[in-house]
Short mmCIF file of C-alpha atoms and ligand atoms in Angstrom, two decimals:
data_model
loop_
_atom_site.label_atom_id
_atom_site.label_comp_id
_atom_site.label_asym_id
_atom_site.label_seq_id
_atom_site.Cartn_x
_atom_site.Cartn_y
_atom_site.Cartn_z
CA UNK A 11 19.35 80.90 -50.82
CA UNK A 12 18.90 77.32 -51.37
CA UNK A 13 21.92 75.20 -52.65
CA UNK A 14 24.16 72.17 -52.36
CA UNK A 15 26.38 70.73 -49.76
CA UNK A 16 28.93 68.57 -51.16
CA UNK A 17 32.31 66.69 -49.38
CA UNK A 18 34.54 65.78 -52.41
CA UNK A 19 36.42 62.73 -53.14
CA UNK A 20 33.31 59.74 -51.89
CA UNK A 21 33.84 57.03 -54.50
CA UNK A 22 30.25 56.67 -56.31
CA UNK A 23 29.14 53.13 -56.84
CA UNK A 24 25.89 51.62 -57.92
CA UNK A 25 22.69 51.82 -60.21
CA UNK A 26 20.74 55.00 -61.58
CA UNK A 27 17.72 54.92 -63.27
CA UNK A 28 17.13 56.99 -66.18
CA UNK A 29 14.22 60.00 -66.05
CA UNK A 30 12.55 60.54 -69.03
CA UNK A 31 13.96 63.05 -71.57
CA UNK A 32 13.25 66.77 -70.72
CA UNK A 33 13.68 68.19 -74.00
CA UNK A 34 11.74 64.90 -75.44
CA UNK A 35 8.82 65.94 -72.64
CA UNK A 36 8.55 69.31 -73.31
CA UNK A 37 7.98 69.14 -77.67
CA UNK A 38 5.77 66.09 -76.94
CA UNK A 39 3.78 68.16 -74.37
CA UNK A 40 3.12 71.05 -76.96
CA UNK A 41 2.32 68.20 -79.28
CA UNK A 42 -0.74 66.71 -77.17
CA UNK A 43 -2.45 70.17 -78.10
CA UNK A 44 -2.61 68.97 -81.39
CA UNK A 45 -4.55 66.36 -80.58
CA UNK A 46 -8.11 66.91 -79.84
CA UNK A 47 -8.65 64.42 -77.16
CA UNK A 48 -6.58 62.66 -74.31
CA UNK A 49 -2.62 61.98 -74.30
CA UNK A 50 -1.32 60.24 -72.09
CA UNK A 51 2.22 60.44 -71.70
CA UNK A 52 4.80 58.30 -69.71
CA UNK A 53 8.17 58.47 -67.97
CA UNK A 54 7.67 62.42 -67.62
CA UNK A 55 10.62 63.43 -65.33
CA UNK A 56 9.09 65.85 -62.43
CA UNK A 57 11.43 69.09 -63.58
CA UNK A 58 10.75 72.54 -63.23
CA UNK A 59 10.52 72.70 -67.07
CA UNK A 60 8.05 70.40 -67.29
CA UNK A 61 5.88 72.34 -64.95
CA UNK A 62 6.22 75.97 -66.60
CA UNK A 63 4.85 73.33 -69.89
CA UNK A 64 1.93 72.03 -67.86
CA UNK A 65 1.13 75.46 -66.76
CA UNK A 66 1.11 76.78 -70.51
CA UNK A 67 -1.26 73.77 -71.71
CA UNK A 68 -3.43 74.59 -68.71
CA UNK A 69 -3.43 78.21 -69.36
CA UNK A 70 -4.87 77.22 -72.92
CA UNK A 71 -7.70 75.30 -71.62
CA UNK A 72 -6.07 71.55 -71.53
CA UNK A 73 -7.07 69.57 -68.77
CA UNK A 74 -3.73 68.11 -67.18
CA UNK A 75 -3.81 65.75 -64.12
CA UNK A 76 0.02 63.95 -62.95
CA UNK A 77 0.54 60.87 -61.34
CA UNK A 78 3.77 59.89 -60.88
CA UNK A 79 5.30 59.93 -63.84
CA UNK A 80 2.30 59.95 -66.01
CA UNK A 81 0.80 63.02 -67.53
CA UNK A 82 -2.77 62.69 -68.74
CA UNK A 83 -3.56 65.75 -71.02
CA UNK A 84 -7.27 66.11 -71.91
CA UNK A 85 -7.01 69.02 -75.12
CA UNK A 86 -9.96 68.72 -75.98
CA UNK A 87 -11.38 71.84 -75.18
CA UNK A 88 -8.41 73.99 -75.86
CA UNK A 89 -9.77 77.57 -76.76
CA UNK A 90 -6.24 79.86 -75.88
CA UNK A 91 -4.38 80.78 -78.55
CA UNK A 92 -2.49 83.55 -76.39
CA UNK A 93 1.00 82.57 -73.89
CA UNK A 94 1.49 85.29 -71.91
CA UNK A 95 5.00 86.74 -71.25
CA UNK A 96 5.35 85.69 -67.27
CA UNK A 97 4.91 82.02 -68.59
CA UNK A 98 7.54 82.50 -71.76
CA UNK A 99 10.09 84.15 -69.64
CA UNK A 100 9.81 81.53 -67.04
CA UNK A 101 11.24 78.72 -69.77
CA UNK A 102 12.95 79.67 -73.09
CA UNK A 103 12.13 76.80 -74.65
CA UNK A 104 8.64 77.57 -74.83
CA UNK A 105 9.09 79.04 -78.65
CA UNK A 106 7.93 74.82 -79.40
CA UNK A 107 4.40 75.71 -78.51
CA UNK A 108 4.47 78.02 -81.46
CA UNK A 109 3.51 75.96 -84.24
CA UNK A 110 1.26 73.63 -82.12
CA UNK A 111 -0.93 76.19 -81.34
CA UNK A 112 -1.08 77.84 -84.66
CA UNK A 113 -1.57 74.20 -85.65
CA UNK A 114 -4.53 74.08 -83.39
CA UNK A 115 -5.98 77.61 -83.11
CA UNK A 116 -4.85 78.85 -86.40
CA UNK A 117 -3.18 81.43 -84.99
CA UNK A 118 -1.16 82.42 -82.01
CA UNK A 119 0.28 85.47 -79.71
CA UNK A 120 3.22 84.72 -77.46
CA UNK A 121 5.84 87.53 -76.42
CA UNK A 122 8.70 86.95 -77.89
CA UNK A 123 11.22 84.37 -76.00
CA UNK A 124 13.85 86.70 -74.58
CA UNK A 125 18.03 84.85 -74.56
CA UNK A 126 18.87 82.70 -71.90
CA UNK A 127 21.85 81.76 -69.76
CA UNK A 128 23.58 80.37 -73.02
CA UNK A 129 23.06 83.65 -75.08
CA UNK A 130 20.95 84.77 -77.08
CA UNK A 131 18.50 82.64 -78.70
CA UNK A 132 17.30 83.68 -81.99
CA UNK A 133 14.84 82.60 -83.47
CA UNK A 134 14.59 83.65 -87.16
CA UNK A 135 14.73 79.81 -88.44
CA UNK A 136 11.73 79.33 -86.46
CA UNK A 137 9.88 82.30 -88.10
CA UNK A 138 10.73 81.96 -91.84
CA UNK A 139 9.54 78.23 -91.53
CA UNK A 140 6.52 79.05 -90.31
CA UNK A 141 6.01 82.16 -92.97
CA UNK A 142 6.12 79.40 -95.76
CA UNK A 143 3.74 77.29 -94.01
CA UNK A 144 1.16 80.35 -94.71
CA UNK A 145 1.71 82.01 -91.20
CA UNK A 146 1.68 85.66 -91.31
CA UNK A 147 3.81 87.32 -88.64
CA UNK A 148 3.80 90.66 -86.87
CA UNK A 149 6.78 90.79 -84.76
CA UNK A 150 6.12 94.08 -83.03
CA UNK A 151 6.90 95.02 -79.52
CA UNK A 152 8.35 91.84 -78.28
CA UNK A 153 4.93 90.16 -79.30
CA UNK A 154 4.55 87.05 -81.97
CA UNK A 155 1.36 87.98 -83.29
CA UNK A 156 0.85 84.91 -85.83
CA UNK A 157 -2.34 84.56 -87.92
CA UNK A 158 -3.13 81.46 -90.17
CA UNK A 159 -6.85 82.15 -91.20
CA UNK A 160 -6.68 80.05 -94.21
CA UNK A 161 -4.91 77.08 -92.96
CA UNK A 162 -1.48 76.35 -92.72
CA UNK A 163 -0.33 74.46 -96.30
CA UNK A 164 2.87 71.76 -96.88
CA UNK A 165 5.75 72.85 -98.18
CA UNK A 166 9.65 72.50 -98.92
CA UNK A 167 11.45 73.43 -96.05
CA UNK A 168 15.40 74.00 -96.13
CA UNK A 169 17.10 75.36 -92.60
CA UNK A 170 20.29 76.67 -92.81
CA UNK A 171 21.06 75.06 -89.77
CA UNK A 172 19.89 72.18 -88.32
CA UNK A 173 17.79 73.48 -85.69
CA UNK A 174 16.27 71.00 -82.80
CA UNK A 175 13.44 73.80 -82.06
CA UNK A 176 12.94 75.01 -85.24
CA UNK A 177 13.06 71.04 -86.21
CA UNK A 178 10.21 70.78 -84.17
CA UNK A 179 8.19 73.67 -84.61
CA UNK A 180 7.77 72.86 -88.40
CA UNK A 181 6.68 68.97 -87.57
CA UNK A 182 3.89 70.08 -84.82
CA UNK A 183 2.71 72.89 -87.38
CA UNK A 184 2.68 70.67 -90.53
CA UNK A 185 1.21 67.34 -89.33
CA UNK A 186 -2.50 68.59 -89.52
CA UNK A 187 -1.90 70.92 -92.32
CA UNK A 188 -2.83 70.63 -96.14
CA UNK A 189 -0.75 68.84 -98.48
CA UNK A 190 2.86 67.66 -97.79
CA UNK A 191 5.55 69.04 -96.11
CA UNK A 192 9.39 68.32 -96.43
CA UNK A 193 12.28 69.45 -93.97
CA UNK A 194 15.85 69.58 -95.39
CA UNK A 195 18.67 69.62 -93.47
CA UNK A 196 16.44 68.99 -90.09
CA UNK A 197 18.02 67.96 -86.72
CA UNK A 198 18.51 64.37 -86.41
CA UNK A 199 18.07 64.27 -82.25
CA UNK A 200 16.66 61.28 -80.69
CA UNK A 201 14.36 63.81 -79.22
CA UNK A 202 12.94 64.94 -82.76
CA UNK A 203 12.47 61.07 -83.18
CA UNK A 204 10.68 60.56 -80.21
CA UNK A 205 8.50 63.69 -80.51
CA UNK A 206 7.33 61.87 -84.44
CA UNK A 207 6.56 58.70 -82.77
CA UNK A 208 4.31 60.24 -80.48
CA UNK A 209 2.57 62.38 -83.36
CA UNK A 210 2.62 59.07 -85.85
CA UNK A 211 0.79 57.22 -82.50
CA UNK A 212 -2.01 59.54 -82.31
CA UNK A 213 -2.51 59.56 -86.57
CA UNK A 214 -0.29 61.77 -87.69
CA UNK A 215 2.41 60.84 -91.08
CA UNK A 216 5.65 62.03 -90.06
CA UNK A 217 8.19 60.04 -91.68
CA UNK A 218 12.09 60.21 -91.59
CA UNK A 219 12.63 61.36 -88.11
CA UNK A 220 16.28 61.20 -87.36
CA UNK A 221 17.13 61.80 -90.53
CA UNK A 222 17.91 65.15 -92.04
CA UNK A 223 14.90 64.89 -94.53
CA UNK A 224 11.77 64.54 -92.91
CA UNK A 225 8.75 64.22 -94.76
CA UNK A 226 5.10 65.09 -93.00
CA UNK A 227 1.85 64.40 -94.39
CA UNK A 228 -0.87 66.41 -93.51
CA UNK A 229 -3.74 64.44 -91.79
CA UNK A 230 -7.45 65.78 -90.70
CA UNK A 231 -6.99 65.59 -87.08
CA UNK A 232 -5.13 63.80 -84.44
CA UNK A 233 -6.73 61.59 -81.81
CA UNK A 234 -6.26 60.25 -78.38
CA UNK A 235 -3.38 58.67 -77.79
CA UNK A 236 -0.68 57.07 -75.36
CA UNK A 237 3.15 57.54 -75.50
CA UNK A 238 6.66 56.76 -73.10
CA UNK A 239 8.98 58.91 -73.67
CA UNK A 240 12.57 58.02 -74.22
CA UNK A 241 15.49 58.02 -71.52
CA UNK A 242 17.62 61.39 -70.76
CA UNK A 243 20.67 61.06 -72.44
CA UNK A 244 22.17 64.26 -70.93
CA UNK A 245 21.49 63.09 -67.55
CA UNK A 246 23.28 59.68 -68.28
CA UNK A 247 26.32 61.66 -69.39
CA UNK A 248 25.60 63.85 -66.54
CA UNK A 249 25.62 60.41 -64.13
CA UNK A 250 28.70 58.76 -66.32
CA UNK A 251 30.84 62.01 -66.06
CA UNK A 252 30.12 61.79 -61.54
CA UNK A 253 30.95 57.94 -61.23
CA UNK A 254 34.64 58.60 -64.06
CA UNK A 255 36.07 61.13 -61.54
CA UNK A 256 35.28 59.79 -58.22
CA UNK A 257 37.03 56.55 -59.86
CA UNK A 258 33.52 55.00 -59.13
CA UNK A 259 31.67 52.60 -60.89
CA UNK A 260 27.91 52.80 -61.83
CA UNK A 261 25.21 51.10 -63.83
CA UNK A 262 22.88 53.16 -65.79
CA UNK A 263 19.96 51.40 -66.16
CA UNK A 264 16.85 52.22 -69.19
CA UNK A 265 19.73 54.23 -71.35
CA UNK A 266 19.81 53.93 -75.15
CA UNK A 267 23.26 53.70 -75.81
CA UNK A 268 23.04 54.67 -79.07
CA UNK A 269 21.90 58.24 -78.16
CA UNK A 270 25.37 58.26 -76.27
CA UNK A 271 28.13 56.98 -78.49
CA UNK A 272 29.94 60.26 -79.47
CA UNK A 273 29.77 60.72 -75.02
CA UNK A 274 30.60 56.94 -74.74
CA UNK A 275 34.14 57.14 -77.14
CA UNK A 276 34.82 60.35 -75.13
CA UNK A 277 35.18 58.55 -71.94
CA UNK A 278 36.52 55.34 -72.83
CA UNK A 279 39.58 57.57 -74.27
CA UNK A 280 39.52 58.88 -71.13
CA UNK A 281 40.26 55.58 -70.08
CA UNK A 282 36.93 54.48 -68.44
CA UNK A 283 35.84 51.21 -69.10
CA UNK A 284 32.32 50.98 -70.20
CA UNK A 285 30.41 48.10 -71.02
CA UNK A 286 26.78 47.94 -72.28
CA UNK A 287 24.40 44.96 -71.97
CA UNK A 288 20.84 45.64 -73.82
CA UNK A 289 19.33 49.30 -72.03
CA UNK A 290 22.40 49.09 -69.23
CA UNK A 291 25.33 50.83 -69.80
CA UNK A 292 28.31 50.11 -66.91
CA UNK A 293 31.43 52.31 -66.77
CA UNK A 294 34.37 51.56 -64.65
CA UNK A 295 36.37 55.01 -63.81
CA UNK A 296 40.67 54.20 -64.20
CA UNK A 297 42.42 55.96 -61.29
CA UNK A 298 43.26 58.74 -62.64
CA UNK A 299 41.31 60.20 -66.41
CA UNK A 300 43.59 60.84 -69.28
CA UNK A 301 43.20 63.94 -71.83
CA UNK A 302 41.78 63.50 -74.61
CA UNK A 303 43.06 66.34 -77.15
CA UNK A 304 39.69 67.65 -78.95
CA UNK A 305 36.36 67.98 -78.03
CA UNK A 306 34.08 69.34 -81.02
CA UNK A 307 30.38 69.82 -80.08
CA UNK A 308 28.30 69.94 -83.11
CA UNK A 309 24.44 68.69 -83.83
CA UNK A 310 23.32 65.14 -83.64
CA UNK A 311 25.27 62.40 -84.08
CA UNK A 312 27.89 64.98 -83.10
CA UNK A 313 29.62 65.30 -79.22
CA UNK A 314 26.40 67.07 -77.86
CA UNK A 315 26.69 70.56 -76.41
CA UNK A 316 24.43 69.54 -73.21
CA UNK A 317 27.32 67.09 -72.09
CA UNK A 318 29.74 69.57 -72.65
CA UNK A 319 29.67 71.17 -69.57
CA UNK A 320 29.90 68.15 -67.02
CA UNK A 321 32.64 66.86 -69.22
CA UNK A 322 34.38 69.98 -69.16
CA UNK A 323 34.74 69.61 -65.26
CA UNK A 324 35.85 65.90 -65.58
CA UNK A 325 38.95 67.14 -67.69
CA UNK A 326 39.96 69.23 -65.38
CA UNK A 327 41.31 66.84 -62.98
CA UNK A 328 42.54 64.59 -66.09
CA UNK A 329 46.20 63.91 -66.75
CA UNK A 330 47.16 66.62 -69.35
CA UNK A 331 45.23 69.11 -71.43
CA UNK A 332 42.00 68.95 -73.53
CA UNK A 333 40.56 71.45 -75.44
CA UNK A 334 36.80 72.04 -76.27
CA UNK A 335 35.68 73.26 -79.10
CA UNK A 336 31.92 74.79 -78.85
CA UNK A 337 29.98 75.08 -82.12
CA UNK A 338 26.46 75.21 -80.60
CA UNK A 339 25.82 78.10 -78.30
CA UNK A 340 27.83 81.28 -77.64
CA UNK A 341 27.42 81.36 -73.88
CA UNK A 342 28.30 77.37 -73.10
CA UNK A 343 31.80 78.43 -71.25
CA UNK A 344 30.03 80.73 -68.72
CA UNK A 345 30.93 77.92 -66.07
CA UNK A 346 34.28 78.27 -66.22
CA UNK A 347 34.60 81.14 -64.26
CA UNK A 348 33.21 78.67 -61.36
CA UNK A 349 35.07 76.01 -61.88
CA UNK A 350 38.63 77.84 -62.19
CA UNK A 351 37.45 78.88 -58.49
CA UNK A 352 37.77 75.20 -57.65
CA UNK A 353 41.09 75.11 -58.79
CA UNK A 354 40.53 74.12 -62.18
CA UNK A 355 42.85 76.04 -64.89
CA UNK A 356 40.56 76.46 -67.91
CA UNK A 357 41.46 79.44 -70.08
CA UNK A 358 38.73 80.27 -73.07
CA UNK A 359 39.11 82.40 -76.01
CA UNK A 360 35.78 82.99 -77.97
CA UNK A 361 34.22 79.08 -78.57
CA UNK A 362 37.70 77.42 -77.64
CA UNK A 363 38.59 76.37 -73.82
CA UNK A 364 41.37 74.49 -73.37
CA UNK A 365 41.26 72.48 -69.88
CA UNK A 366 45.10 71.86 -67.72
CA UNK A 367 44.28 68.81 -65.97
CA UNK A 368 45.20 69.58 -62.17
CA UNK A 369 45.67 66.82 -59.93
CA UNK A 370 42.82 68.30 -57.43
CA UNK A 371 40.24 70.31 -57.45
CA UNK A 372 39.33 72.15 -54.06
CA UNK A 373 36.32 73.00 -52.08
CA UNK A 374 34.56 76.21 -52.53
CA UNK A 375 31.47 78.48 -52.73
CA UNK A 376 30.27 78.46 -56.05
CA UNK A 377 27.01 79.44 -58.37
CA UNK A 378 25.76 77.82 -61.33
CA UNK A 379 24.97 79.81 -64.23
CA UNK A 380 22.61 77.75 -66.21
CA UNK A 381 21.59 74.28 -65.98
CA UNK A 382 24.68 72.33 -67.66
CA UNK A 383 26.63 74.62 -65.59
CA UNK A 384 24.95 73.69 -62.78
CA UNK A 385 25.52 69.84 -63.67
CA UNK A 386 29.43 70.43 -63.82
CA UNK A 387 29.62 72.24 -60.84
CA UNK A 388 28.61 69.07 -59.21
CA UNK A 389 30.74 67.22 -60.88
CA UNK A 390 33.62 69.09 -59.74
CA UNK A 391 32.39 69.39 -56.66
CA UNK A 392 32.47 65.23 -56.65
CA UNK A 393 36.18 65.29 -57.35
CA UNK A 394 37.48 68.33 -55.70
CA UNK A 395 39.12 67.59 -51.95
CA UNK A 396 37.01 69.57 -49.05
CA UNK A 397 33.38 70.98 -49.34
CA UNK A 398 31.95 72.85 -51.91
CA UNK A 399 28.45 74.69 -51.63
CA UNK A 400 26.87 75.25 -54.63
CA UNK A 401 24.29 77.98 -54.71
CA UNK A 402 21.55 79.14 -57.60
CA UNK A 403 20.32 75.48 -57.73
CA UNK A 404 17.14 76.55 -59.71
CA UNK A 405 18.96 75.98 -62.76
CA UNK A 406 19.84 72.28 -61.90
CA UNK A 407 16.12 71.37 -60.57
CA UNK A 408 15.24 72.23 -64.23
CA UNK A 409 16.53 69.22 -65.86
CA UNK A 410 17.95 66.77 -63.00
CA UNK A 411 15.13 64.99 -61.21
CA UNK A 412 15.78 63.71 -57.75
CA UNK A 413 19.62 64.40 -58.25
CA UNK A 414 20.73 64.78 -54.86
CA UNK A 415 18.64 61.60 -53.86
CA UNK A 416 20.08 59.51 -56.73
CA UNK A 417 24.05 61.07 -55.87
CA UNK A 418 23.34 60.05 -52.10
CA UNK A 419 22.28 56.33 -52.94
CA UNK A 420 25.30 55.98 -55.11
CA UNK A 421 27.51 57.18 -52.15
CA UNK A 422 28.36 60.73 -52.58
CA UNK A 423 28.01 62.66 -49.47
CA UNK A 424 25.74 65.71 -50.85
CA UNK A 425 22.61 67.50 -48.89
CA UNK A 426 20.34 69.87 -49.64
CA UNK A 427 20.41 73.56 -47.83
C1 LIG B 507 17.57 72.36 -77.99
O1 LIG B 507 17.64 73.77 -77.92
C2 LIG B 507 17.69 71.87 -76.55
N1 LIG B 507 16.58 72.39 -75.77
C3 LIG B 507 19.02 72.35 -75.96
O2 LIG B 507 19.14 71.80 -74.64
C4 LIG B 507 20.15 71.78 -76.81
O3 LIG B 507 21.39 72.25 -76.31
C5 LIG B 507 19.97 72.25 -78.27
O4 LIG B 507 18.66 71.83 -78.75
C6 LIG B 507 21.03 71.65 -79.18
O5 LIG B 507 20.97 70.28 -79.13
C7 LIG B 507 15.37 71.78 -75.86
O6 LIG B 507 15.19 70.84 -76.60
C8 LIG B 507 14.28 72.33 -75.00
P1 LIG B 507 18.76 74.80 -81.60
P2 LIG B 507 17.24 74.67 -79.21
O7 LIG B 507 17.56 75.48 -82.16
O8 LIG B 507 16.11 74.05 -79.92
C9 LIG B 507 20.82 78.75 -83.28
C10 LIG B 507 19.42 71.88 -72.31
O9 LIG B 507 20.40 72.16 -71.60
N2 LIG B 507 19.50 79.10 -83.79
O10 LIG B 507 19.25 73.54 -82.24
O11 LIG B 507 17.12 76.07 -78.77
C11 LIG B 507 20.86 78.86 -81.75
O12 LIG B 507 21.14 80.20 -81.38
C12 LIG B 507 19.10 72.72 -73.53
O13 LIG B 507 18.66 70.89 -72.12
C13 LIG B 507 19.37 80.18 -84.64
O14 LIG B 507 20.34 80.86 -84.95
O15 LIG B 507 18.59 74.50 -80.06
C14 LIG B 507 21.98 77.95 -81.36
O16 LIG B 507 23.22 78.63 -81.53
C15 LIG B 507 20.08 73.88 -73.70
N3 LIG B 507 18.14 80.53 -85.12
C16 LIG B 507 21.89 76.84 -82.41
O17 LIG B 507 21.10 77.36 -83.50
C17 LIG B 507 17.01 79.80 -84.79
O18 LIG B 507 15.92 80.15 -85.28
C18 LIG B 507 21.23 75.58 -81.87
O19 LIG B 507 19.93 75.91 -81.55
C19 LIG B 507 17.16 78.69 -83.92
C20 LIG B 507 18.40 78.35 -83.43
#
């Protein structure tokens, strides 16, 4: 088993730089299929996620050649209409190809997503969209058969709740379809922003993104194109989270720190000082973290359920108690069972955890459960006093690029086994 190796208590100091945004990367990458000629797309983070994506476009007949961390996707050719199950159960979040190939191919079969680490994940908001676009879907045997023969048409769109995916799905099915097509009540992620000006770049009319009413105008086609995708907001609060409880101090650099604020408040209540100057953001850990009494995660602007995790493990070795609040996904406090072996006292009841601060955390053996859970374990693992292996690192490698590397530089002692 492969894992971490991680002696607690190194003060981290120094500079990170930002990886493009995985869940930016991977709508944007079902969006180049859409286009019937070459994207070429920028600041792609090298993730595990990224490459279950690539191997989806390539299994539909895109052309897609890396270099660094530029992705050059030729769709012209793209005849697939048909994701096999080995390559949706490998990522979740592959549901976002859905309306980009019915979008493309008019029509689409995929198996249907199974949960994830975090619970299940339905996807009903995702099908009824699509249904008024004009799909027809047979959900029969764990398949998505969809069929769109005459042409997806605009529509009015209301979600119930603001889905990212869903979000998403609707803008990559609508932007080549006929007529007009409004989303109420849409999610307002940087992401969903970032994914429109990629589509708006290559011809498309998506207007209001980051809004909750977003308004896309059907075009003929979409051509070739070039796009950079936006920083990793996660990650930074990932990074910012590592530097507050080693009483560190780091510079992010390329971070919008307007996709942070709710994250940024959080820890400057916590008593970090942060400072931001243009794309850098600086934060100065105090000695020792204060509580802070509520954490709510709810949709964007809201605290963001992502950050939850890694924040969750800096409370725990804050002065006093905090308690989290988790409005996003059932499954989010499956961590705590890991961290509580570390020493931390975090007691949950349904969507509420409330966090004891403990003066340290201690060394131990420890698995992550999903990829945020990974990202607190080595947090805690930071903070606590001894060494702490972490184990099930698969999880991690699917959002944090070169995280052990970028830890090292900044002076944690951490290794690879
Ligand atoms: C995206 O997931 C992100 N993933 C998640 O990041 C992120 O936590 C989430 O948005 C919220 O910000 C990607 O972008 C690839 P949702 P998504 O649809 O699209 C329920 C990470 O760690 N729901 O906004 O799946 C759903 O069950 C990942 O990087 C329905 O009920 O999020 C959940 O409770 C984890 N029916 C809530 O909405 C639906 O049809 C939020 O889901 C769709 C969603």
């Amino acid at each position: 088993m492969s894992g971490f190796a991680v002696v607690g208590q190194k003060k981290l100091n120094g500079f990170v730089n930002l990886h493009g945004a995985k869940n930016s990367v991977l709508p944007i990458l079902a969006g180049t299929l859409v286009v019937e000629g070459v994207s070429v797309i920028h600041n792609c983070p090298q993730l595990s996620d990224v490459e279950a994506a690539v191997k989806i476009l390539e299994h539909l007949g895109a052309q897609v050649e890396r270099k660094g961390h530029t992705l050059t996707v030729d769709a012209t050719y793209v005849e697939g209409c048909e994701i096999p199950d080995v390559l949706m159960r490998e990522m979740r979040s592959s549901i976002v190809f859905l309306g980009a190939v019915i979008a493309r191919r008019k029509g689409a079969v995929l198996s249907s997503p199974g949960g994830c680490e975090l619970g299940p994940r339905p996807i009903d908001l995702h099908i009824s969209a699509l249904k008024d676009l004009g799909v027809s879907i047979d959900e029969s045997g764990g398949v998505l058969d969809c069929r769109c023969f005459n042409g997806l048409k605009g529509t009015e769109i209301t979600l119930s709740f603001p889905s990212v995916g869903a979000t998403e799905n609707i803008i990559l099915a609508a932007v080549t379809a006929k007529g007009t097509t409004v989303i109420h009540n849409a999610a307002r992620e940087p992401e969903i922003s970032d994914l429109a000006d990629f589509l708006n770049s290559a011809g498309a009319n998506v207007q209001g993104a980051g809004s909750d009413r977003i308004e896309i105008k059907g075009v003929k086609a979409l051509f070739s194109t070039e796009h950079t995708v936006i920083p990793d907001r996660i990650e930074a609060a990932t990074y910012l989270c590592a530097a507050a409880v080693t009483g560190g101090k780091i510079t992010l650099q390329n971070c919008v720190s307007g996709h942070l604020t709710p994250v940024l408040s959080t820890l400057k209540s916590a008593g970090c000082n942060i400072m931001v100057h243009n794309r850098n953001v600086t934060l100065i850990a105090p000695a020792r973290l204060k509580r802070v009494p509520v954490i709510r995660t709810m949709p964007y602007p809201g605290f963001p359920t992502d950050a939850g995790s890694p924040m969750m493990a800096l409370f725990s070795v804050a002065e006093g108690s905090s308690m989290f609040i988790e409005n996003i996904f059932e499954n989010r406090f499956r961590i705590v069972d890991e961290l509580n072996r570390m020493g931390a006292k975090i007691t949950t009841n349904g969507r509420v955890a409330v966090v004891e601060g403990v003066y340290n955390l201690s060394g131990a053996n420890v698995e992550c459960t999903d990829l945020r859970g990974g990202a607190a374990l080595v947090v805690a693992a930071l903070a606590a006093k001894g060494v702490t292996t972490i184990g099930k690192i698969e999880h991690i490698n699917r959002g944090y690029e070169n995280l052990v590397e970028n830890l090292e530089a900044l002076g944690a002692d951490i290794t690879r086994f």
